[in-house]
Short mmCIF file of C-alpha atoms and ligand atoms in Angstrom, two decimals:
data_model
loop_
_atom_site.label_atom_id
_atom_site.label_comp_id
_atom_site.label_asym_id
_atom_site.label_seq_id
_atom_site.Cartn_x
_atom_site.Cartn_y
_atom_site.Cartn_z
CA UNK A 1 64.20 -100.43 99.13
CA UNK A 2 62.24 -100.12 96.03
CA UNK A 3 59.30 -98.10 96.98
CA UNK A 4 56.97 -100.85 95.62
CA UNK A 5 56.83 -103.38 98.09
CA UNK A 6 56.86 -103.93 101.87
CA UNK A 7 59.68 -106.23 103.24
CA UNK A 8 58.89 -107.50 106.74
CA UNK A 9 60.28 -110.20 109.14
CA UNK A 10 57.49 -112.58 110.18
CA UNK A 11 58.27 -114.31 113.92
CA UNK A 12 58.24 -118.20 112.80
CA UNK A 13 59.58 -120.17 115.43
CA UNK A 14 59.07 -119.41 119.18
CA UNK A 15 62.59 -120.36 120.69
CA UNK A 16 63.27 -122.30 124.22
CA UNK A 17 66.55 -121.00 125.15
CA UNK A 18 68.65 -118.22 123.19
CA UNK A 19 67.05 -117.04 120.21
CA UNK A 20 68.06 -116.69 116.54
CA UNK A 21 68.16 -114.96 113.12
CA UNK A 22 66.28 -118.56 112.02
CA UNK A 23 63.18 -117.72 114.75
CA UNK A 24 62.51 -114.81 112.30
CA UNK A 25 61.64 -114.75 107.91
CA UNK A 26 61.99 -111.86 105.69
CA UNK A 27 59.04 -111.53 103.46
CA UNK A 28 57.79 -109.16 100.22
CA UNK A 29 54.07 -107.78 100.12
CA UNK A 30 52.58 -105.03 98.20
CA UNK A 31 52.39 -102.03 100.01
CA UNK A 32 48.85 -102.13 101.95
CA UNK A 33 45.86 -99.48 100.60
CA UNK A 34 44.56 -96.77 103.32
CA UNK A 35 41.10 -97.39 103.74
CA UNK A 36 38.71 -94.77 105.41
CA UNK A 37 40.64 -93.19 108.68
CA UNK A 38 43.44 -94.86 107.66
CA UNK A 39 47.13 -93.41 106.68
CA UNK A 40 50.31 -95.11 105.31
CA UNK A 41 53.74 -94.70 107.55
CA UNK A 42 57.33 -94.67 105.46
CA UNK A 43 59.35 -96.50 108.08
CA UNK A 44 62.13 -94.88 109.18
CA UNK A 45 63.83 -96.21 112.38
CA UNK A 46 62.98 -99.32 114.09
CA UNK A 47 63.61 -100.56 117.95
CA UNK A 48 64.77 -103.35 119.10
CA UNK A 49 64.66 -104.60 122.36
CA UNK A 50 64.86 -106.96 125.27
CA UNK A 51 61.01 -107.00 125.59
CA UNK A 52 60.89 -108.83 122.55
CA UNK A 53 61.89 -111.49 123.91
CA UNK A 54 58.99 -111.70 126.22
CA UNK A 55 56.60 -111.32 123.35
CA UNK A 56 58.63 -114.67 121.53
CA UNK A 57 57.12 -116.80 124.31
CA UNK A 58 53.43 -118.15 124.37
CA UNK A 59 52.39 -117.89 127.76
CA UNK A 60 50.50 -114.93 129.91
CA UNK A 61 52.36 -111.96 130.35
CA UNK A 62 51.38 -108.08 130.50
CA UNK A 63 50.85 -108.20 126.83
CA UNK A 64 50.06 -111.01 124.53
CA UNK A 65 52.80 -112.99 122.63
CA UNK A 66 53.38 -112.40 118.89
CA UNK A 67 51.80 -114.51 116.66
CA UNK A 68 53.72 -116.72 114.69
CA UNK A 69 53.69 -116.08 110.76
CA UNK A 70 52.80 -112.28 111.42
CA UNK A 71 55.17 -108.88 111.47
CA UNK A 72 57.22 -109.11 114.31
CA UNK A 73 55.99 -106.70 117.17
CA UNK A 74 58.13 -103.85 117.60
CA UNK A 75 58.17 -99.84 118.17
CA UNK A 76 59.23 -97.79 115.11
CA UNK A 77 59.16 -93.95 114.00
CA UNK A 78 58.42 -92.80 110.31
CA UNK A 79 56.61 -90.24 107.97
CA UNK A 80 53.03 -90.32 106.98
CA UNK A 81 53.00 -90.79 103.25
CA UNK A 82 49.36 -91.32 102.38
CA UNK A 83 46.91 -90.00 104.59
CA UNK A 84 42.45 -90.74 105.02
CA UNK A 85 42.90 -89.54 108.74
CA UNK A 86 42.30 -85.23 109.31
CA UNK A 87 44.22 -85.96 112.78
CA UNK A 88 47.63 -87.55 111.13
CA UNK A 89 47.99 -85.84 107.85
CA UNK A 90 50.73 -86.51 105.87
CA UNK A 91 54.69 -85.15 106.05
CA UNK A 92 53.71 -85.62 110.01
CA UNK A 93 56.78 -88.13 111.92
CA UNK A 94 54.87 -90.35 114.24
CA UNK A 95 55.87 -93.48 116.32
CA UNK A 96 54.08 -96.13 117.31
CA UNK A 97 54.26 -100.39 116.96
CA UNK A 98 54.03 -100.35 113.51
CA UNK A 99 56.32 -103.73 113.54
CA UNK A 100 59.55 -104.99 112.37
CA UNK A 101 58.37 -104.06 108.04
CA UNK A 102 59.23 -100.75 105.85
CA UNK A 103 55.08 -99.86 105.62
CA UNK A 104 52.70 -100.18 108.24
CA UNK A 105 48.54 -99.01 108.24
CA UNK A 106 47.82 -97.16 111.14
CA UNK A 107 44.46 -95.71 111.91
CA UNK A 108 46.31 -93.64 114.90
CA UNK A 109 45.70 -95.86 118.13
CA UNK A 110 48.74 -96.04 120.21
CA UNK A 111 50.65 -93.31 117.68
CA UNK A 112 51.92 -91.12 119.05
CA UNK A 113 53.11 -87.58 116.71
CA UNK A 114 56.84 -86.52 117.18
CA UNK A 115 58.02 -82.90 117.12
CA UNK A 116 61.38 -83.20 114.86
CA UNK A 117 62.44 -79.96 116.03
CA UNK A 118 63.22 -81.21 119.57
CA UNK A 119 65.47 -83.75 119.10
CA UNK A 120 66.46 -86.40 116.02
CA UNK A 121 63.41 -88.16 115.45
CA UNK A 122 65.75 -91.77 116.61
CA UNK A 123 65.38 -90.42 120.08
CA UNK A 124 61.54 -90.87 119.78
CA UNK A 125 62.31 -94.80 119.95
CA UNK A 126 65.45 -94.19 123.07
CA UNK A 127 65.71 -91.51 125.36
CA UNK A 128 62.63 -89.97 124.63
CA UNK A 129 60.69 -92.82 123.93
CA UNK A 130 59.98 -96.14 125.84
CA UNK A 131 63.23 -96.96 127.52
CA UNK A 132 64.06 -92.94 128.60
CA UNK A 133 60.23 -93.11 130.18
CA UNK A 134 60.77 -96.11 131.67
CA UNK A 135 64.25 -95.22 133.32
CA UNK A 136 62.49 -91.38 134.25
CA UNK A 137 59.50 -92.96 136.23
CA UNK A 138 60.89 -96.04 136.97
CA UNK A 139 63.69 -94.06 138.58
CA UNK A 140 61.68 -91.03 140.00
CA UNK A 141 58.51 -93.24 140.73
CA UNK A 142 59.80 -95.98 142.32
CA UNK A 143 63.20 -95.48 143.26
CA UNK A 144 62.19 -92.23 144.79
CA UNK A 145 66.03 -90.96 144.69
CA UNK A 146 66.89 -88.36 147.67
CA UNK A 147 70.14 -85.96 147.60
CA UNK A 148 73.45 -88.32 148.48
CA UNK A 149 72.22 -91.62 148.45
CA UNK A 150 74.37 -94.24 146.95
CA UNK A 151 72.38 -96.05 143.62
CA UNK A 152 73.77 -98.57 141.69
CA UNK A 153 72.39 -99.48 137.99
CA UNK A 154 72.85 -102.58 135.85
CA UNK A 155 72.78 -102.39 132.43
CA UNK A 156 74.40 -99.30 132.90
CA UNK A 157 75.34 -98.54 129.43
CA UNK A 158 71.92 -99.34 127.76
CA UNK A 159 69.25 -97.26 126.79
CA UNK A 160 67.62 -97.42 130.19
CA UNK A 161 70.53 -97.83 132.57
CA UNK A 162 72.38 -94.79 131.30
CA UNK A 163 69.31 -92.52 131.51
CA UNK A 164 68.55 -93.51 135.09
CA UNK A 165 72.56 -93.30 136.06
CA UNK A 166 72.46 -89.37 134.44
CA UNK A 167 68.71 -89.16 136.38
CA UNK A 168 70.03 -90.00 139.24
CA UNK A 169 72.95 -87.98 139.06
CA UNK A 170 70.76 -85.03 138.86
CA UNK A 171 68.95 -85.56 141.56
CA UNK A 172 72.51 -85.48 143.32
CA UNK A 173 73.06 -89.27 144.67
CA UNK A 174 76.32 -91.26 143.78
CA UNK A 175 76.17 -93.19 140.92
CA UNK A 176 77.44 -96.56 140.45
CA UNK A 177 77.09 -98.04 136.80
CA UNK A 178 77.31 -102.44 136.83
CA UNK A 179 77.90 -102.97 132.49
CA UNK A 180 79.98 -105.20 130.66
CA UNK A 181 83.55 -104.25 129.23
CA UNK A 182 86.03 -101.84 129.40
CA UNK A 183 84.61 -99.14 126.89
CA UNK A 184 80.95 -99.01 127.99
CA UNK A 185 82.28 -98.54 131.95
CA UNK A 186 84.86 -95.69 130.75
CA UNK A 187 82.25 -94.04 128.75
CA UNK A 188 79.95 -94.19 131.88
CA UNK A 189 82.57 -92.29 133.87
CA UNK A 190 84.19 -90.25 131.58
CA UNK A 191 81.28 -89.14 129.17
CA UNK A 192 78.08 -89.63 131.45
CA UNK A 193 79.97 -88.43 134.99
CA UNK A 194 79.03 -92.27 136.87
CA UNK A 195 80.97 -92.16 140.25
CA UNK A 196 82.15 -95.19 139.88
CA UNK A 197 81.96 -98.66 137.68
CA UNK A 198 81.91 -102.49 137.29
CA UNK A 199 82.74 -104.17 135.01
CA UNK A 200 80.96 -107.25 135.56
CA UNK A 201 82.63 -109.51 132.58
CA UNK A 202 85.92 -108.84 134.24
CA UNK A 203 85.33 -108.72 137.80
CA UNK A 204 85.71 -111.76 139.40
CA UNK A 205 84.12 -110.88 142.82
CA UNK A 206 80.92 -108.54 142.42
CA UNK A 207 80.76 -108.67 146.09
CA UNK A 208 84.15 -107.00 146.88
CA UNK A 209 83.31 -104.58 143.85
CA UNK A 210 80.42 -103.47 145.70
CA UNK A 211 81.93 -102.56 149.00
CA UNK A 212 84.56 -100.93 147.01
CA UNK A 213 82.47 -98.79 144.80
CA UNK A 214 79.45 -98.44 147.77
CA UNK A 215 81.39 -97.62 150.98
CA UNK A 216 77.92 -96.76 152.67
CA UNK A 217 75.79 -99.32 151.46
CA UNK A 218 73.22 -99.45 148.37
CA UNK A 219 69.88 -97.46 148.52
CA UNK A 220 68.78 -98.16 145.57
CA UNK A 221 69.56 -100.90 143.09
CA UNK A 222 67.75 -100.42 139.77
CA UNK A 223 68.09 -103.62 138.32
CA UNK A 224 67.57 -104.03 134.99
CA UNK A 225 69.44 -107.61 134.30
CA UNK A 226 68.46 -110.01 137.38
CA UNK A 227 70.38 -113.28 137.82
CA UNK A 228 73.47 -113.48 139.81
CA UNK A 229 74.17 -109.55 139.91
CA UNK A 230 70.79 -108.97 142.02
CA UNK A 231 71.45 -111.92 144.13
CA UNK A 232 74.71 -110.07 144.94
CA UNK A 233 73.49 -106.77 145.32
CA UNK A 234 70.71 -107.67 147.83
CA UNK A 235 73.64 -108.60 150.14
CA UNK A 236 74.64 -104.93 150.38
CA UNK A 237 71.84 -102.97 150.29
CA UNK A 238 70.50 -100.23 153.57
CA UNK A 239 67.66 -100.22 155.72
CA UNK A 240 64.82 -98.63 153.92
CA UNK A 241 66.27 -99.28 150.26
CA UNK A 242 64.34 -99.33 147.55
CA UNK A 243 64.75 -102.13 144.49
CA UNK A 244 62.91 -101.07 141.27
CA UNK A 245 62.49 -104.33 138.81
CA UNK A 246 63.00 -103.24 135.75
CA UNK A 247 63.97 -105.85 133.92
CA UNK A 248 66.15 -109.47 133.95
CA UNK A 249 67.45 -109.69 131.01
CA UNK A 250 70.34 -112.35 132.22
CA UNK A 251 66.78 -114.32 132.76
CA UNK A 252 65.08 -113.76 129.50
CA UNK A 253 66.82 -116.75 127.45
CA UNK A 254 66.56 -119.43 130.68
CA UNK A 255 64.69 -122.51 129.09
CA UNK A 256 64.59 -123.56 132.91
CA UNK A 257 64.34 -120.83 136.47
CA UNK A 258 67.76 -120.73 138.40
CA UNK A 259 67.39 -121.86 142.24
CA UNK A 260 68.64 -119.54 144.38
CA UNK A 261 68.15 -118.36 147.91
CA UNK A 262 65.01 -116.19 148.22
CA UNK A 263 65.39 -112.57 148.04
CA UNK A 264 62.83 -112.15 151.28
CA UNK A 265 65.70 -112.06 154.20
CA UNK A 266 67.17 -109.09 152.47
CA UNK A 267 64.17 -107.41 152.37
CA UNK A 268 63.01 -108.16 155.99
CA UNK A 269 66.37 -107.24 157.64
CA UNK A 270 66.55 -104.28 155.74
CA UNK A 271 62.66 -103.07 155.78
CA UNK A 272 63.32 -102.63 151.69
CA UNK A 273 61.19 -102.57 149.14
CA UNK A 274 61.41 -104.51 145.88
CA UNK A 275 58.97 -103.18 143.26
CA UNK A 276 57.97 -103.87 139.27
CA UNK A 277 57.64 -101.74 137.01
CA UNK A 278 55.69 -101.01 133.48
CA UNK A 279 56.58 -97.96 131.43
CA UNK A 280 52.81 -98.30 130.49
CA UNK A 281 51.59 -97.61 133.82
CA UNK A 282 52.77 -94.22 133.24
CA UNK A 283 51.31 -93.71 129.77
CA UNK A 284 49.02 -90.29 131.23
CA UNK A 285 52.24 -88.43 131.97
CA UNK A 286 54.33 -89.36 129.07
CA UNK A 287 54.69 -86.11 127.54
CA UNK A 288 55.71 -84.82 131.24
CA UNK A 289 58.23 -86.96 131.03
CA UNK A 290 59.58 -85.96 127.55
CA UNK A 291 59.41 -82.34 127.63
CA UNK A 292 61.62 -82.82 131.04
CA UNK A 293 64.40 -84.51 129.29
CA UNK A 294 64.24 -82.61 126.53
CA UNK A 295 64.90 -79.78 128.49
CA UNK A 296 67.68 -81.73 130.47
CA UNK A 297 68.79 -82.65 126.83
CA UNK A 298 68.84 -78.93 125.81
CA UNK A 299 70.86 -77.69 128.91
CA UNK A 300 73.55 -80.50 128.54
CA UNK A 301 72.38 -82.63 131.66
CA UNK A 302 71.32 -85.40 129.82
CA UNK A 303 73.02 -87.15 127.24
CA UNK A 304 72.16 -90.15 125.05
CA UNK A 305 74.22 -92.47 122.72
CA UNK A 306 72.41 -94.21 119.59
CA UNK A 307 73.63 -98.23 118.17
CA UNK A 308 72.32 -97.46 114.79
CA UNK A 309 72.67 -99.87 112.17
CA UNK A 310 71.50 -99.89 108.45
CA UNK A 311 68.92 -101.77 106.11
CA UNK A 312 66.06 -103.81 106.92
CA UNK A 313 67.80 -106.99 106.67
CA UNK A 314 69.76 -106.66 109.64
CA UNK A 315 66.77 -106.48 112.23
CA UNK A 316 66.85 -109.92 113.73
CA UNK A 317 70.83 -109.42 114.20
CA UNK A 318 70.30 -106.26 116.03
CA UNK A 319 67.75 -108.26 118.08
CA UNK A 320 70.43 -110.44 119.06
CA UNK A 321 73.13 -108.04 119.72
CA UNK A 322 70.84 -107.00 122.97
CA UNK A 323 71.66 -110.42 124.69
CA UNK A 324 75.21 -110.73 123.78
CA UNK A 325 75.93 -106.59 125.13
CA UNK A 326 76.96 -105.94 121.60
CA UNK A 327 75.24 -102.62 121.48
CA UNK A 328 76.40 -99.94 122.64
CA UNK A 329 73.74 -97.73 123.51
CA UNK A 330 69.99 -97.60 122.14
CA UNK A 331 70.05 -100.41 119.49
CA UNK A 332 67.91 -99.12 116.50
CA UNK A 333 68.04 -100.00 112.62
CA UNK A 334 67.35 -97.16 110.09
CA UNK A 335 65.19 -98.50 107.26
CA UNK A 336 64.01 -95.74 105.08
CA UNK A 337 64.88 -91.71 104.43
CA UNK A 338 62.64 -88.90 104.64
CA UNK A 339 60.72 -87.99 101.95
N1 NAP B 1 59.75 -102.56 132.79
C1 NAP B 1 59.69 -101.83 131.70
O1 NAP B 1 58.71 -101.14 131.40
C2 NAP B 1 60.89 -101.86 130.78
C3 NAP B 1 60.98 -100.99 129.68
C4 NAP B 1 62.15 -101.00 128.92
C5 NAP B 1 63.17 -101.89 129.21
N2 NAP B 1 63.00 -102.74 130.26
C6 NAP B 1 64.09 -103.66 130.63
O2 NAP B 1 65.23 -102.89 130.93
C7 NAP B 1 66.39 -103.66 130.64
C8 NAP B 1 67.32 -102.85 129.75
O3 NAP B 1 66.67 -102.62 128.50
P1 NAP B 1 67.29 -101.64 127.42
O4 NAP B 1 66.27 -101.42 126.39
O5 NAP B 1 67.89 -100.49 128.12
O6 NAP B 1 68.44 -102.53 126.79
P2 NAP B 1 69.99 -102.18 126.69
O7 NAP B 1 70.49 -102.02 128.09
O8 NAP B 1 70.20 -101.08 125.74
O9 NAP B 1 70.58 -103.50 126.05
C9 NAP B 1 70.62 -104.69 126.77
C10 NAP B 1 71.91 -104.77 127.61
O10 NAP B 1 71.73 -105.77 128.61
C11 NAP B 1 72.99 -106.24 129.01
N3 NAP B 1 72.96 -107.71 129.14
C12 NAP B 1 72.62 -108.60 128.17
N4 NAP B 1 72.72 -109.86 128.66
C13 NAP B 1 73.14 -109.72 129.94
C14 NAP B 1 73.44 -110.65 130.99
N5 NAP B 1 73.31 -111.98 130.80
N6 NAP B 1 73.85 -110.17 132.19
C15 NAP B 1 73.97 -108.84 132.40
N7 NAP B 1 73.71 -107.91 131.45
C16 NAP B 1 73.29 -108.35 130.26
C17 NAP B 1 73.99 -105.85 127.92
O11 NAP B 1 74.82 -104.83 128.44
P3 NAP B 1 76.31 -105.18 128.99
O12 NAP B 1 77.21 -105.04 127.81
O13 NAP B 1 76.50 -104.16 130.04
O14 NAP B 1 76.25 -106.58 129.50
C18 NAP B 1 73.10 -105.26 126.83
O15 NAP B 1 73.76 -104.25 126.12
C19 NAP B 1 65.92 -104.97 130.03
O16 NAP B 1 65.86 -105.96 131.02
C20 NAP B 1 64.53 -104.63 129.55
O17 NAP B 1 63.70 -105.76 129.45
C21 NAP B 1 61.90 -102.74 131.04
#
């Protein structure tokens, strides 16, 4: 970076099936002027993830798509470096969708101010950002985990799946952790204290995996990847189980839907309950939610693991690594230093 300029990736092609680097362009611009109320953010982590997807698409959705030929949407933390605004004055870390660029404006909607002296500021973007929220009251909310039921997590090894295992491990159930590959299911065992694993990529039969790892059925399955592991899992669940949607990521790149039998037998037969869920719809209790982990954090409950990768230019290939289970925990990009 040469302090001068602002390099950005612009969203310029909205893609059908799987995305790629080509959907996105890098582009130079001076760095923008604060006007009244306005301050200047040094970018210094960026987030990707699977939402973005979503936000690729035209179409109605809970938020509208990106617009092509503009900053790619995205959450980010940084330093204030120029400041017009008495609430954000500058040295302060704050976080907020400042977009996939170095430099963003800001006149403080949606920004949020991190404390740097409870965690690394990254974790403002993972577990105590968006995806640790989403797994805490997706988890807590919906879920509504009691002592020594059995829950079973895809994704396991992402930023939201291994927050809701360690969550839910907490709160005393048995854990079972769905992720793909050898490494991400011993880390979930060995380093996070899962129950048990699958390894999805290798296991032939999900089905007998599940009876395996879920003697007494499934009582909650937090799904965060939809598709064929969801199909699977509603053949296993309890009476009275509850099914957060929190995501479908094996869905996200479909140009066309799957057919497959309807989930509604399942549910009937079992009186279960299969809910969605929006990190957003929780936005009044966030810092609830982040002074709790922290404090999990701080007594060694809770632990988190960080994909970060270097330099601006490698955005759109973090981006991708999401949908291919290349990362290995909360995928973020560091752009910029501290000043
Ligand atoms: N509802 C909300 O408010 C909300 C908020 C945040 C996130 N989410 C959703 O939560 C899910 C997880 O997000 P995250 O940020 O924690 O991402 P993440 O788990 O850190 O990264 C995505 C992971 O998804 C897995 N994956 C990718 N393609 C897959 C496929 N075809 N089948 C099965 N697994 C696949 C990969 O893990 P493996 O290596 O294990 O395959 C990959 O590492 C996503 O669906 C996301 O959209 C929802």
């Amino acid at each position: 970076m040469n302090g001068k300029s602002n390099r950005c990736w612009l969203l310029v092609n909205r893609p059908i099936s799987e995305p790629s680097e080509e959907d996105f362009a890098i582009n130079e611009a001076p760095i923008p002027d604060i006007r009244e109320n306005q301050f200047l953010v040094k970018i210094i982590y960026l987030s990707v993830d699977p939402y973005m997807r979503g936000r690729m698409r035209d179409g109605v959705s809970y938020a509208p798509p990106a617009v092509l030929g503009e900053v790619m949407v995205g959450g980010a933390v940084g330093q204030i470096i120029k400041s017009n605004n008495n609430s954000y004055s500058e040295g302060k870390i704050v976080q907020g969708n400042f977009g996939w660029q170095e430099y963003a404006l800001s006149d403080g909607i949606g920004v949020n101010i991190v404390d740097p002296s409870v965690a690394p500021i990254s974790t403002s973007l993972g577990v105590l950002g968006m995806p640790g929220l989403t797994a805490y009251f997706g988890l807590l909310e919906v879920g509504c985990p009691v002592l020594g039921e059995t829950i079973v997590v895809s994704a396991a090894a992402g930023a939201v799946g291994a927050v809701v295992g360690q969550i839910a491990k907490i709160k005393g159930c048995d854990v079972v952790g769905i992720a793909g590959g050898a490494e991400k299911c011993r880390y979930l065992e060995e380093e996070l204290g899962f129950d048990y694993t699958i390894d999805y990529k290798s296991q032939p039969d999900i089905s007998n995996a599940l009876n395996a790892a879920c003697p007494r059925g499934i009582d909650i399955y937090f799904d965060n990847v939809g598709g064929a592991i969801l199909d699977e899992v509603l053949n296993h669940i309890n009476i009275g189980a509850r099914i957060p949607i929190c995501g479908m990521i094996s869905e996200y790149n479909l140009s066309q839907p799957q057919l497959v039998p309807r989930p509604t037998r399942a549910l009937l037969v079992n009186r279960a309950k299969m809910q969605g869920l929006l990190v957003w719809d929780w936005v009044e209790r966030r810092q609830e939610g982040i002074e709790q982990m922290a404090q999990w954090i701080k007594e060694g409950k809770l632990y988190y693991k960080e994909d970060i990768i270097e330099g601006i230019e490698k955005v759109p290939e973090a981006f991708l690594k999401l949908f291919k289970g290349q990362n290995f925990g909360k995928q973020i990009i560091k752009v910029g230093d501290l000043q």
